[in-house]
XYZ file of C-alpha atoms in Angstrom:
172
model
C 20.656 -5.161 -5.028
C 18.605 -2.568 -3.203
C 14.861 -2.156 -3.307
C 13.634 1.317 -4.365
C 10.753 1.441 -1.851
C 13.000 0.481 1.047
C 15.615 2.983 -0.154
C 13.009 5.754 -0.221
C 11.743 4.753 3.200
C 15.241 4.665 4.682
C 15.881 8.234 3.479
C 12.456 9.659 4.407
C 12.512 12.318 7.116
C 8.838 13.182 7.621
C 6.415 11.117 5.575
C 5.852 8.156 3.325
C 2.536 7.611 1.573
C 1.525 4.634 -0.510
C -1.435 4.652 -2.904
C -2.658 1.265 -4.129
C -5.308 1.105 -6.832
C -5.280 -2.448 -8.229
C -7.715 -5.203 -7.285
C -5.084 -7.915 -7.656
C -1.309 -8.130 -7.326
C 1.084 -10.971 -8.141
C -1.638 -13.636 -8.399
C 0.987 -16.404 -8.635
C 2.357 -15.476 -5.193
C 2.829 -18.588 -3.044
C 1.572 -16.860 0.106
C -1.650 -15.780 -1.640
C -2.091 -19.392 -2.845
C -1.612 -20.581 0.728
C -4.264 -18.132 1.923
C -6.618 -19.275 -0.851
C -6.133 -22.829 0.423
C -7.440 -21.818 3.850
C -4.459 -20.412 5.791
C -5.546 -17.446 7.907
C -3.389 -15.111 9.978
C -5.962 -14.410 12.704
C -3.953 -11.410 13.874
C -1.027 -13.666 14.804
C 2.391 -12.356 13.646
C 3.841 -15.878 13.964
C 1.583 -16.944 11.071
C 2.995 -14.281 8.712
C 5.313 -15.146 5.817
C 9.061 -14.910 6.459
C 9.548 -11.800 4.283
C 7.210 -9.860 6.540
C 9.824 -9.476 9.289
C 12.167 -7.341 7.176
C 9.310 -5.054 6.091
C 8.099 -4.758 9.673
C 11.619 -3.781 10.766
C 11.909 -1.147 8.009
C 8.549 0.409 8.935
C 9.303 0.327 12.654
C 12.682 1.994 12.088
C 11.146 4.744 9.936
C 8.268 5.476 12.305
C 10.652 5.491 15.287
C 12.529 8.378 13.694
C 9.272 10.295 13.164
C 8.222 9.297 9.643
C 4.432 9.156 9.357
C 3.457 6.268 7.075
C 0.053 6.265 5.419
C -1.244 3.615 3.011
C -4.502 4.104 1.095
C -6.150 1.414 -0.967
C -8.783 2.143 -3.600
C -10.798 -1.037 -4.123
C -13.671 -2.255 -6.266
C -16.682 -3.622 -4.433
C -17.560 -6.351 -4.165
C -13.869 -6.893 -3.442
C -11.722 -9.501 -5.145
C -10.341 -12.496 -3.345
C -6.930 -10.816 -3.416
C -8.278 -7.748 -1.602
C -9.768 -10.045 1.054
C -6.284 -11.520 1.460
C -4.761 -8.027 1.768
C -7.379 -7.070 4.325
C -6.596 -10.195 6.351
C -2.854 -9.416 6.474
C -3.163 -5.640 7.041
C -3.149 -6.059 10.829
C 0.602 -6.511 10.398
C 1.010 -3.180 8.574
C -0.860 -1.444 11.376
C 1.172 -3.236 14.069
C 4.382 -2.074 12.381
C 3.239 1.564 12.537
C 1.448 2.219 9.257
C -1.857 4.035 9.115
C -4.073 2.253 6.578
C -7.361 3.304 4.979
C -9.672 1.794 2.369
C -11.737 3.657 -0.228
C -14.392 2.008 -2.374
C -13.665 2.890 -6.019
C -17.117 4.461 -6.508
C -16.163 7.105 -3.907
C -13.013 7.942 -5.886
C -14.664 8.436 -9.278
C -14.287 12.225 -9.238
C -10.712 12.329 -7.902
C -7.981 13.089 -10.467
C -5.676 10.112 -9.875
C -2.257 9.144 -11.223
C -2.376 6.220 -13.638
C -0.600 3.722 -11.405
C 0.286 2.814 -7.825
C 2.928 4.882 -6.115
C 4.949 5.836 -3.096
C 5.690 9.459 -2.202
C 8.417 10.363 0.265
C 8.488 13.651 2.209
C 6.146 15.214 -0.356
C 9.174 15.640 -2.637
C 9.736 12.485 -4.667
C 7.357 9.958 -6.177
C 8.104 6.352 -7.037
C 5.617 5.049 -9.604
C 5.232 1.279 -9.924
C 4.171 -0.170 -13.275
C 2.444 -3.544 -13.451
C 1.628 -6.136 -16.079
C -2.050 -6.792 -16.658
C -1.777 -9.806 -14.342
C -0.422 -7.657 -11.504
C 3.300 -8.360 -11.572
C 5.731 -5.436 -11.170
C 7.437 -4.700 -14.497
C 9.150 -1.372 -13.760
C 9.483 1.535 -11.355
C 10.203 5.189 -12.024
C 11.270 8.060 -9.759
C 9.729 11.469 -10.513
C 10.409 14.791 -8.795
C 8.862 17.385 -11.109
C 6.782 19.806 -9.018
C 3.622 19.260 -11.099
C 3.861 15.466 -10.709
C 4.477 15.725 -6.967
C 1.539 18.150 -6.608
C -0.804 15.839 -8.558
C 0.156 12.937 -6.304
C -0.108 15.005 -3.118
C -3.567 16.313 -4.040
C -4.847 12.901 -5.124
C -3.560 11.128 -2.038
C -5.000 13.698 0.368
C -8.447 13.487 -1.256
C -8.361 9.698 -1.122
C -7.198 9.756 2.505
C -9.914 12.197 3.519
C -12.684 10.020 2.048
C -11.284 6.616 3.018
C -12.264 4.434 5.961
C -9.653 3.493 8.605
C -8.634 -0.153 8.450
C -10.243 -1.079 11.781
C -13.615 0.185 10.544
C -13.549 -1.161 6.987
C -15.415 -4.368 6.160
C -14.616 -5.648 2.674
C -17.850 -5.584 0.692
C-alpha cells in the first residue's frame, strides 16, 4: 500500500509545502513515549527512530531534483509537551533538506486558514489530513479545485512570512 504524502512528494516537480496546526499528534506513539521517558536526540541521527530513514531518503530525493520543501507549524504557547518533542526532532527534517518555520498561534489569528493540516504539491493539488480529537489520522482527501488551492496557497504564504525559522525558534 502506498502512502499519499510520499506519492505526492515523489511526483512533485517544484514544491511541497506542509502546514501543521495541531498541538498534539498520535499521543500513543511509542517514540513520543520514549521521548517523554527522557530519550533525547541531541542532534544525533543515530538516535532517531527507524522509520526516519525512509522519510529522510524521500525528502533528500525530492530536494535533489529541485523540489523546495517548506514545513510551517502553527503552535499554541506555552507549547505542549508534544510540540517540544517535535522541536527536538526537527533537526532531522532540516538535515534532510526541509525548510521549517514556527508560528505562535496568536500571530496567526487574523489569517484565513483551512480547517485541517495539509500538504500542497506544486501549488496544484492539496492533500488534507483529518484527525480524531486525540490526534490520530482518520482520513485524507485530495483536492484540486482552484479556489481550494488558492486558499491554501494564500494561507501558507502568510504563515510562512510571519513564522520564525527553526534555528531561531525557542518553544515558549
